[in-house]
Short mmCIF file of C-alpha atoms in Angstrom, two decimals:
data_model
loop_
_atom_site.label_atom_id
_atom_site.label_comp_id
_atom_site.label_asym_id
_atom_site.label_seq_id
_atom_site.Cartn_x
_atom_site.Cartn_y
_atom_site.Cartn_z
CA UNK A 1 -0.05 0.02 -0.01
CA UNK A 2 1.02 3.58 -0.55
CA UNK A 3 -0.16 4.93 2.77
CA UNK A 4 3.42 5.14 3.92
CA UNK A 5 4.81 5.87 0.43
CA UNK A 6 5.85 2.30 -0.11
CA UNK A 7 3.22 1.03 -2.68
CA UNK A 8 5.63 1.19 -5.65
CA UNK A 9 8.56 -0.41 -3.66
CA UNK A 10 6.18 -3.18 -2.28
CA UNK A 11 4.87 -3.89 -5.77
CA UNK A 12 8.40 -4.24 -7.12
CA UNK A 13 9.40 -6.60 -4.34
CA UNK A 14 6.12 -8.54 -4.99
CA UNK A 15 7.02 -9.05 -8.59
CA UNK A 16 10.53 -10.06 -7.75
CA UNK A 17 8.98 -12.67 -5.37
CA UNK A 18 6.83 -14.00 -8.19
CA UNK A 19 3.51 -12.05 -8.16
CA UNK A 20 1.84 -12.04 -11.57
CA UNK A 21 -0.72 -9.37 -10.75
CA UNK A 22 -0.21 -5.97 -9.08
CA UNK A 23 -2.91 -3.67 -7.76
CA UNK A 24 -2.71 0.13 -8.47
CA UNK A 25 -4.72 3.04 -9.67
CA UNK A 26 -4.03 6.09 -11.82
CA UNK A 27 -3.12 9.04 -9.57
CA UNK A 28 -3.96 6.87 -6.51
CA UNK A 29 -7.68 7.30 -7.42
CA UNK A 30 -8.95 4.36 -5.71
CA UNK A 31 -9.55 3.76 -1.98
CA UNK A 32 -7.88 6.89 -0.73
CA UNK A 33 -4.18 7.34 -0.95
CA UNK A 34 -3.53 3.64 -0.42
CA UNK A 35 -3.34 2.54 -3.97
CA UNK A 36 0.08 2.74 -5.68
CA UNK A 37 -0.06 5.08 -8.65
CA UNK A 38 0.00 2.85 -11.75
CA UNK A 39 1.81 5.42 -13.76
CA UNK A 40 4.68 5.30 -11.40
CA UNK A 41 4.58 1.50 -11.32
CA UNK A 42 4.88 1.26 -15.04
CA UNK A 43 7.72 3.77 -15.13
CA UNK A 44 9.64 1.82 -12.43
CA UNK A 45 8.87 -1.57 -14.05
CA UNK A 46 10.11 -0.18 -17.43
CA UNK A 47 13.34 0.98 -15.72
CA UNK A 48 14.06 -2.39 -14.21
CA UNK A 49 12.98 -4.43 -17.20
CA UNK A 50 9.67 -5.80 -16.13
CA UNK A 51 7.46 -6.09 -19.19
CA UNK A 52 3.89 -4.88 -18.65
CA UNK A 53 2.58 -4.34 -22.15
CA UNK A 54 1.59 -0.91 -21.07
CA UNK A 55 3.40 2.14 -22.59
CA UNK A 56 4.75 4.47 -19.85
CA UNK A 57 3.97 7.70 -21.73
CA UNK A 58 0.51 6.66 -22.68
CA UNK A 59 -0.44 5.82 -19.07
CA UNK A 60 1.23 9.12 -17.90
CA UNK A 61 -0.81 11.02 -20.40
CA UNK A 62 -4.05 9.12 -19.40
CA UNK A 63 -3.28 9.93 -15.67
CA UNK A 64 -2.92 13.61 -16.36
CA UNK A 65 -5.42 14.27 -19.13
CA UNK A 66 -8.20 11.80 -18.37
CA UNK A 67 -8.04 10.75 -14.69
CA UNK A 68 -6.93 13.98 -13.07
CA UNK A 69 -9.85 16.15 -14.42
CA UNK A 70 -12.36 13.45 -13.33
CA UNK A 71 -11.07 13.35 -9.73
CA UNK A 72 -13.19 15.18 -7.14
CA UNK A 73 -9.98 15.78 -5.11
CA UNK A 74 -6.38 14.77 -5.35
CA UNK A 75 -5.50 11.64 -3.34
CA UNK A 76 -2.67 12.99 -1.22
CA UNK A 77 -0.47 11.37 1.24
CA UNK A 78 -1.54 13.85 3.90
CA UNK A 79 -1.28 13.41 7.68
CA UNK A 80 -4.62 11.47 7.84
CA UNK A 81 -3.52 9.05 5.06
CA UNK A 82 -0.16 8.46 6.67
CA UNK A 83 -1.85 7.82 10.14
CA UNK A 84 -4.16 5.40 8.55
CA UNK A 85 -1.27 3.47 6.89
CA UNK A 86 0.80 3.72 10.06
CA UNK A 87 -2.05 2.53 12.34
CA UNK A 88 -3.51 -0.04 9.93
CA UNK A 89 -6.92 1.70 9.59
CA UNK A 90 -8.97 1.02 6.47
CA UNK A 91 -9.90 4.06 4.37
CA UNK A 92 -13.66 3.72 5.19
CA UNK A 93 -12.78 5.29 8.58
CA UNK A 94 -11.52 8.63 7.08
CA UNK A 95 -14.87 10.46 6.37
CA UNK A 96 -16.14 9.28 9.71
CA UNK A 97 -13.15 10.52 11.55
CA UNK A 98 -13.39 13.96 9.87
CA UNK A 99 -17.04 14.09 10.73
CA UNK A 100 -16.39 13.20 14.42
CA UNK A 101 -13.48 15.61 14.56
CA UNK A 102 -15.64 18.42 13.49
CA UNK A 103 -18.46 17.48 15.81
CA UNK A 104 -16.37 16.96 18.87
CA UNK A 105 -13.41 19.29 18.27
CA UNK A 106 -10.72 16.59 18.33
CA UNK A 107 -8.07 15.93 15.62
CA UNK A 108 -9.09 13.42 13.04
CA UNK A 109 -5.58 11.89 12.96
CA UNK A 110 -5.91 11.05 16.71
CA UNK A 111 -9.16 9.34 16.11
CA UNK A 112 -7.63 7.32 13.33
CA UNK A 113 -4.58 6.32 15.33
CA UNK A 114 -6.65 5.18 18.41
CA UNK A 115 -8.94 3.21 16.00
CA UNK A 116 -5.80 1.44 14.85
CA UNK A 117 -4.60 0.82 18.39
CA UNK A 118 -7.96 -0.69 19.06
CA UNK A 119 -7.68 -2.88 15.84
CA UNK A 120 -11.07 -1.71 14.65
CA UNK A 121 -12.22 -3.04 11.31
CA UNK A 122 -14.69 -1.90 8.57
CA UNK A 123 -18.08 -1.73 9.96
CA UNK A 124 -16.91 -0.35 13.39
CA UNK A 125 -16.63 3.20 12.34
CA UNK A 126 -19.33 4.16 14.77
CA UNK A 127 -16.79 3.57 17.63
CA UNK A 128 -15.06 6.75 16.59
CA UNK A 129 -17.77 8.48 18.48
CA UNK A 130 -16.66 6.80 21.75
CA UNK A 131 -12.96 7.56 20.95
CA UNK A 132 -13.79 11.24 20.22
CA UNK A 133 -15.61 11.58 23.63
CA UNK A 134 -12.67 9.84 25.25
CA UNK A 135 -10.18 12.28 23.75
CA UNK A 136 -12.36 15.24 24.61
CA UNK A 137 -12.61 14.22 28.31
CA UNK A 138 -8.90 13.68 28.40
CA UNK A 139 -8.30 17.21 27.13
CA UNK A 140 -10.86 18.71 29.47
CA UNK A 141 -9.33 16.87 32.43
CA UNK A 142 -5.86 18.04 31.33
CA UNK A 143 -7.03 21.65 31.05
CA UNK A 144 -8.74 21.50 34.51
CA UNK A 145 -5.62 20.08 36.25
CA UNK A 146 -3.35 22.65 34.61
CA UNK A 147 -5.60 25.51 35.71
CA UNK A 148 -6.39 26.56 32.06
#
């Protein structure tokens, strides 16, 4: 996965270990920033001599001229994407974490990290509410004890 910037490297190692199929998407336009960018994969595979049957320049053009304009937003490796990769949290948690962050005034990345610590899986996104309330209580307790 690309969440920690390792999608292309992991794909190269997978091919070297015998994988015949690699997952990716143009401009990471898949399940968040977790998909390795196929245009980068093709470029690297060309450089190391792995034959894909895909022309690097054609896929680079398609990524820029076809996929980019169709994307509602760029899939970036921002703090939340990095935290999801680091904590092992599936991308379905992101929108829920942002919503609860805004609702309870706690950072989304902290919600995502604690979800990972609790090993939450898809379908358990509602538990982010409990985590948000927990973080909020901890902050209030810390402010009260420091006199602020």
